[in-house]
Coordinates of C-alpha atoms and ligand atoms in Angstrom, one line a residue:
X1 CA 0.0 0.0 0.0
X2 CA 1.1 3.8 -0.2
X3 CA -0.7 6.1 1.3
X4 CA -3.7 3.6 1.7
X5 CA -3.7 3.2 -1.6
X6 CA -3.6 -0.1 -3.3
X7 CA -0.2 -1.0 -4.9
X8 CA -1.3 -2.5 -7.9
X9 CA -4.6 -1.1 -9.5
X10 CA -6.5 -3.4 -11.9
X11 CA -8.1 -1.8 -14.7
X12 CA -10.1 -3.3 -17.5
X13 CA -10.7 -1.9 -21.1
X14 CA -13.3 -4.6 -22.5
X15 CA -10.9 -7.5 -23.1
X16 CA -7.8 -5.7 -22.1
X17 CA -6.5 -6.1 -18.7
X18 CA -4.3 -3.3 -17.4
X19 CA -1.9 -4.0 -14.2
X20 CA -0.8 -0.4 -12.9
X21 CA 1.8 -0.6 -10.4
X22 CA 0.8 2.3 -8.0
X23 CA 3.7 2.8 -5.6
X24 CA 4.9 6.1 -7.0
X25 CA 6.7 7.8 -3.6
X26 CA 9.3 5.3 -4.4
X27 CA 8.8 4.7 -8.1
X28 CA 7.0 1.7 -7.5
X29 CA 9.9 -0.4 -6.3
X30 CA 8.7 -3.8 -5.4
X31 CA 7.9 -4.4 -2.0
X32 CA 6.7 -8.2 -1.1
X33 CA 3.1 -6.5 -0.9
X34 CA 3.3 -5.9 -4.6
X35 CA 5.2 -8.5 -5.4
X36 CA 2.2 -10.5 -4.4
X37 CA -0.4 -8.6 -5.7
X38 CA 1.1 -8.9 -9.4
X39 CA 1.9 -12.2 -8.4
X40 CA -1.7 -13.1 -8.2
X41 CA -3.0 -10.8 -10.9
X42 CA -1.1 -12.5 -13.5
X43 CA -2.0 -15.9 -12.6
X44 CA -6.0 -14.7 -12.2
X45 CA -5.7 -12.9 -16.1
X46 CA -3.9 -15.6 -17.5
X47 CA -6.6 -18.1 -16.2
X48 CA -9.3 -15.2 -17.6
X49 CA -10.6 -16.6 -20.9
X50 CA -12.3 -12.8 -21.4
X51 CA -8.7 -11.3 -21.1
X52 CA -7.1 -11.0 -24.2
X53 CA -3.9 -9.1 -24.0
X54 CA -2.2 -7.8 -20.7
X55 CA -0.5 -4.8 -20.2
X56 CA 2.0 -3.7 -17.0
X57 CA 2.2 -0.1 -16.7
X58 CA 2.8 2.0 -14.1
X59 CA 1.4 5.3 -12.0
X60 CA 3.7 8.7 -11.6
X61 CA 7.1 9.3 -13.6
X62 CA 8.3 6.1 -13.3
X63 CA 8.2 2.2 -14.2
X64 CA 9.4 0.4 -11.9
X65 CA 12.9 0.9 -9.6
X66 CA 13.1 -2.8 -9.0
X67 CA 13.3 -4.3 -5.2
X68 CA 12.4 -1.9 -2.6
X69 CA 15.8 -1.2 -1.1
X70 CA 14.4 -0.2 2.1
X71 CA 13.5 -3.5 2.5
X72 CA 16.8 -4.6 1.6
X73 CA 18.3 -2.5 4.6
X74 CA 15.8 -3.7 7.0
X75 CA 17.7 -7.3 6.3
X76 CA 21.3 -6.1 6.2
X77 CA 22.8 -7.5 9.2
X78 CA 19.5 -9.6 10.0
X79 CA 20.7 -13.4 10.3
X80 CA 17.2 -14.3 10.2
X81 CA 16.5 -12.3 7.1
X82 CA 15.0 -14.1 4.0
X83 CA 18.2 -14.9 1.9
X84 CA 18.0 -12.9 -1.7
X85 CA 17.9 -16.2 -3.7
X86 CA 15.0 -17.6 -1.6
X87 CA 13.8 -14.7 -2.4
X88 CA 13.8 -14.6 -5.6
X89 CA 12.5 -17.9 -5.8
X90 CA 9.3 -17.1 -3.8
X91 CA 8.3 -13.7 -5.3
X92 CA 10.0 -13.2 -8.8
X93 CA 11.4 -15.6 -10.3
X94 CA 7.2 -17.2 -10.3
X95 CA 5.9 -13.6 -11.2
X96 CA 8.3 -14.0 -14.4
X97 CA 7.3 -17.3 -16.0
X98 CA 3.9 -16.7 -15.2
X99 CA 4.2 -13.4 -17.7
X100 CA 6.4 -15.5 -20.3
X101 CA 4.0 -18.8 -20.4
X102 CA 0.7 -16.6 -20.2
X103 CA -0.6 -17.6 -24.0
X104 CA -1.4 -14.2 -24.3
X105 CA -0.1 -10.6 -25.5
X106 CA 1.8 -9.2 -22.6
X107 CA 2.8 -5.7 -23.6
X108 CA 4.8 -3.5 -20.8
X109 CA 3.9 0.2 -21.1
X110 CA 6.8 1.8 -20.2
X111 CA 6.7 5.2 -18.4
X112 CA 9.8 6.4 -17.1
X113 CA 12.6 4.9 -15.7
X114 CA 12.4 0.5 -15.2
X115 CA 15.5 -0.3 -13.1
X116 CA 16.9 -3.2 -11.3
X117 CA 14.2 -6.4 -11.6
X118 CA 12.1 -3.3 -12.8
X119 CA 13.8 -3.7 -16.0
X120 CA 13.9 -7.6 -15.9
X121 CA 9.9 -6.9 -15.9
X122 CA 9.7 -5.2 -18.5
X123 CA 11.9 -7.4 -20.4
X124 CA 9.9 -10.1 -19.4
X125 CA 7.0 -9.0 -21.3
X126 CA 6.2 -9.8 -24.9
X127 CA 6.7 -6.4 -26.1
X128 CA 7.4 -2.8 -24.9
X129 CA 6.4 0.8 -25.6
X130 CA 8.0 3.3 -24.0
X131 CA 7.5 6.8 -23.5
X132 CA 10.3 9.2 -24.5
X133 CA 11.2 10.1 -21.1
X134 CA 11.7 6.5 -20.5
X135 CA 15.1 4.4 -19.5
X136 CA 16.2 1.2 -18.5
X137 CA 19.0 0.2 -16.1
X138 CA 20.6 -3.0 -15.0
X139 CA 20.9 -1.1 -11.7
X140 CA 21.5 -4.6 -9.9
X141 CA 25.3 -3.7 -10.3
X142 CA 25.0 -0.3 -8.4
X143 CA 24.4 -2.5 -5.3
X144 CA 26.6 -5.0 -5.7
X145 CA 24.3 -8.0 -7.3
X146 CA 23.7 -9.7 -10.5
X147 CA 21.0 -8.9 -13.1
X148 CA 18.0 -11.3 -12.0
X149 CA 14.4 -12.0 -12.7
X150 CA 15.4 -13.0 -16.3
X151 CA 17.1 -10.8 -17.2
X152 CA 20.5 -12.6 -17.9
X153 CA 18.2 -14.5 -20.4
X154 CA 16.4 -12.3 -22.0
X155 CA 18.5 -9.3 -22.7
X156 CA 21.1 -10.9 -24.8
X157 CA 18.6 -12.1 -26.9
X158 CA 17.0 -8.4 -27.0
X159 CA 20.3 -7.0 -27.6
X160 CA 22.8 -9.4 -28.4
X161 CA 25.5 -10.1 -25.7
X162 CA 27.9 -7.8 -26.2
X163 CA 25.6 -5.0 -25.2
X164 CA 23.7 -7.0 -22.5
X165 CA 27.0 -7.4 -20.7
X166 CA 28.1 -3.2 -21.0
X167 CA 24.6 -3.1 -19.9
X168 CA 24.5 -5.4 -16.9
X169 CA 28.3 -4.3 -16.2
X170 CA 28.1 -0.7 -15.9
X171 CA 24.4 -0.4 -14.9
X172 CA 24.3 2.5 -17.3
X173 CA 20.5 4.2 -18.1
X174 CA 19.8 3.2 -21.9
X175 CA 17.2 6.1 -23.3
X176 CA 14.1 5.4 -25.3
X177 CA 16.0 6.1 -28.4
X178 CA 18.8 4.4 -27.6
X179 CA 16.1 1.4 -26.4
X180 CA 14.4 1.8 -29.6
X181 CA 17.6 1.2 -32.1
X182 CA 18.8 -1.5 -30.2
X183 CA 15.7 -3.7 -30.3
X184 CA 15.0 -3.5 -26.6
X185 CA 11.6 -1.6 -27.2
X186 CA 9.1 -2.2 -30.1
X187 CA 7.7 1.6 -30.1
X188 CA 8.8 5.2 -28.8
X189 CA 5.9 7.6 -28.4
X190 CA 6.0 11.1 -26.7
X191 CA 4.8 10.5 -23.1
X192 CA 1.9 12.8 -23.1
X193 CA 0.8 9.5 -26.0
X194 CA 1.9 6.6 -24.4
X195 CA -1.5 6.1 -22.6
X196 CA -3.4 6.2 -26.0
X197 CA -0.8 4.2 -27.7
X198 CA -0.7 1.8 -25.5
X199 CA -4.4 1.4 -25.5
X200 CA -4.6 1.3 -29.6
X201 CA -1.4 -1.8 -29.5
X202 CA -3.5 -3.7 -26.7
X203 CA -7.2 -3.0 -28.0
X204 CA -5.8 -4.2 -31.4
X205 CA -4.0 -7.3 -30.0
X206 CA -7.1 -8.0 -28.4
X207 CA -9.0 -8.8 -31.4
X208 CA -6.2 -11.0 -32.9
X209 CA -6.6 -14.9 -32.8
X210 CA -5.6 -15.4 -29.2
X211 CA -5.4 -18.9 -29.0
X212 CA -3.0 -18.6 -32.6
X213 CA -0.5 -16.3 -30.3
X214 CA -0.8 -18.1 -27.4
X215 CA 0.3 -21.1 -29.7
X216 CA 2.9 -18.4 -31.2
X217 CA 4.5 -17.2 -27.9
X218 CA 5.0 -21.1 -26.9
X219 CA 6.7 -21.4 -30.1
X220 CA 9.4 -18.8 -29.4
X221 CA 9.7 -19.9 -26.0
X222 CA 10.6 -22.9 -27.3
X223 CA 12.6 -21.7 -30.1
X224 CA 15.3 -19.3 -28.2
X225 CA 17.0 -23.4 -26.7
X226 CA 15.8 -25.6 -29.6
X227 CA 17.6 -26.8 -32.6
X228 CA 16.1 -26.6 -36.1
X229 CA 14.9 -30.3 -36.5
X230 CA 12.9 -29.8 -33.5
X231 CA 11.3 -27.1 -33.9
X232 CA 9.9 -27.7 -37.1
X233 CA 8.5 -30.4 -35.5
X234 CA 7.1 -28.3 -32.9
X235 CA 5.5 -26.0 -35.7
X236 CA 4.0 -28.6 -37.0
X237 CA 2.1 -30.1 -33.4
X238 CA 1.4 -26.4 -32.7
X239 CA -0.5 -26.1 -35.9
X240 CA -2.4 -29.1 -35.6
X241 CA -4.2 -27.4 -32.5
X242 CA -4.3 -23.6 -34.5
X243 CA -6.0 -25.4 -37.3
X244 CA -8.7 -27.1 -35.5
X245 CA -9.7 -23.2 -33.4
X246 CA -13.3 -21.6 -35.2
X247 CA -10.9 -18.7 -35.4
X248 CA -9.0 -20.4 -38.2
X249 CA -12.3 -21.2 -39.5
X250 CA -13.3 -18.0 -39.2
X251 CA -9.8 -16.1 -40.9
X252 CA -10.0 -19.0 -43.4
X253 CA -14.1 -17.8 -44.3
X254 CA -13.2 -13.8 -43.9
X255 CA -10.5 -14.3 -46.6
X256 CA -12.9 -15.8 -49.1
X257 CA -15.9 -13.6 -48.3
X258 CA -13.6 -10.7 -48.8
X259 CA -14.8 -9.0 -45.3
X260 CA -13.2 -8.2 -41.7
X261 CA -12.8 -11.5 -39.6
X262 CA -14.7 -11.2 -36.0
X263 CA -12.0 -13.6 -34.2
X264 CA -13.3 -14.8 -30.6
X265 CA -9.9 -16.1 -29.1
X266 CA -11.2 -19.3 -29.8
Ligands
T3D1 O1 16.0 -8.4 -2.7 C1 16.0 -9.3 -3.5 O2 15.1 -10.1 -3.5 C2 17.0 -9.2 -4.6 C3 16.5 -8.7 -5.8 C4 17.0 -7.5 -6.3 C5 16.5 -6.9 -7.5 C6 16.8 -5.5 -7.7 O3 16.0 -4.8 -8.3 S1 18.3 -4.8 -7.2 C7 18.2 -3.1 -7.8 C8 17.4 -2.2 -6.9 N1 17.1 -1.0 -7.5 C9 18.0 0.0 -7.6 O4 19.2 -0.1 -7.2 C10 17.6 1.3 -8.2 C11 17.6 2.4 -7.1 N2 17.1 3.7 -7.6 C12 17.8 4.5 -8.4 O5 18.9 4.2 -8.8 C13 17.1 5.7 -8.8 O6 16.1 6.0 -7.9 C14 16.6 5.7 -10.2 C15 17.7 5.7 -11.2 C16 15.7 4.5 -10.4 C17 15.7 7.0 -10.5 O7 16.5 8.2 -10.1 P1 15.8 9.6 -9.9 O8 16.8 10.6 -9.7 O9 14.9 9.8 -11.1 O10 14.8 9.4 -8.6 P2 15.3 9.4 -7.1 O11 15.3 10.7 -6.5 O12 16.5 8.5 -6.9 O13 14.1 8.5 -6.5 C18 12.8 9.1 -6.1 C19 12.3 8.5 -4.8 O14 12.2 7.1 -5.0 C20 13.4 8.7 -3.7 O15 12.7 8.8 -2.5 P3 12.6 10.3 -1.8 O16 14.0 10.8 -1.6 O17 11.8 11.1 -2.7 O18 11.9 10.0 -0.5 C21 14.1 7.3 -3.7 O19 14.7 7.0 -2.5 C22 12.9 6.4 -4.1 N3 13.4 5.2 -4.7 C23 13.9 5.0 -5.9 N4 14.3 3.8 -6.1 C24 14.0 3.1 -5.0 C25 13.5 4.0 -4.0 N5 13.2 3.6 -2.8 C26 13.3 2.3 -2.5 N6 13.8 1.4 -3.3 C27 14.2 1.7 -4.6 N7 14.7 0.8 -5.4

């Protein structure tokens, strides 16, 4: 909570479920209270057959600052202090897979800055549009950690290697432009947009065949540790199920009757 507010407000736009992290007097660090809450709203949208695209965003100027380091301090020198890995494997590390196997669209909206395992969250997500104030910084490095919550896994394959390790070495801030020509965002809009923006990517992700890009998303997954042999074999189980949804029916019939197909995420 801040200031008896909840931490995480839950918005929906018909089938677009928003997740707004709402700790702003700290740039919505993660404290286990929203850890939880995110936790739990993932899970509940990713069960939700009436939500058809995600999106993370965030209240104030900022994304995310990663783990609440007052927190952190309250452990220092606590021998009875959760350890960080157990940590990690309680709150994050379930919070991220449930984001990368949800089967479907996760799009972060990215305000401001995403730091530390605020970064790793946005990485997380399918895709990212940023506002032009917005930056993103390995900051684990600053206090003497590694980069966690994927993101040893998933920025290298953003960026390539060579910049994921300047990133997650120096813990330098990477600008939306800078975000935008490396491939670590799919859109820059000015930030008095990204609201709209982000609405227009969702709303029309929403209408897409969601069971086709939940099919699609396990297909990367699989794809960024398979070899070639398997993965066209994959393809071809994962289009066995895509060809037997009414929404390939339905694409299939649009096509030929020359009008707009009314996919139901079936
Ligand atoms: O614990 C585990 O399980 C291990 C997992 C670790 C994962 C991690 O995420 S480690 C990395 C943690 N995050 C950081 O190290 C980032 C710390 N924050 C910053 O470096 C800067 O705040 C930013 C670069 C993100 C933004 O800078 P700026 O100048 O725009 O804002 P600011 O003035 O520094 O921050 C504004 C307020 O937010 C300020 O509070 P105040 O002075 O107004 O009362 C600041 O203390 C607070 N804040 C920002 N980040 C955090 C935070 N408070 C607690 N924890 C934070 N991470």
């Amino acid at each position: 909570m801040s200031d008896n507010q909840p931490c995480l407000l839950v918005e929906n736009e018909g089938p677009v479920r928003v997740l707004r992290m709402n700790r702003p007097g700290v740039l919505n660090a993660f404290n286990d209270d929203l850890l939880i809450a995110l936790g739990k709203e993932a899970k509940a949208a990713a069960r939700d057959d009436s939500v058809r695209c995600v999106v993370l965003a965030a209240a104030g100027r900022a994304f995310c600052a990663g783990q609440d380091l007052d927190t952190v301090k309250e452990r220092l020198g606590d021998p009875n202090a959760p350890e960080l890995g157990e940590h990690l494997r309680k709150h994050y590390n379930p919070l991220i897979l449930s984001l990368r196997t949800m089967e479907k669209p996760v799009i972060a909206s990215v305000n401001g800055v995403a730091a530390g395992a605020g970064c790793s969250l946005a990485l997380a997500c399918d895709m990212r549009i940023a506002g032009e104030s917005a930056g993103f910084i390995e900051a684990f490095i600053k206090v003497g950690l590694v980069p966690d919550s994927g993101s040893t896994f998933t920025l290298p394959r953003l960026v390539g290697m060579g910049r994921a390790m300047e990133m997650g070495y120096t813990g330098r801030k990477v600008k939306a432009g800078e975000a935008l020509s490396i491939g670590l965002v799919n859109q820059v809009v000015p930030d008095s947009e990204l609201e709209s923006a982000t609405s227009a990517l969702a709303g029309r992700l929403a209408l897409l065949p969601t069971r086709a890009i939940g099919l699609t998303k396990r297909a990367f997954n699989k794809a960024w540790n398979a070899d070639l042999a398997d993965q066209l074999e994959y393809e071809a189980f994962l289009q066995s199920t895509a060809g037997k949804t009414s929404d390939h029916e339905e694409g299939v019939r649009a096509f030929l009757e020359k009008r707009a197909p009314q996919f139901k995420g079936k």
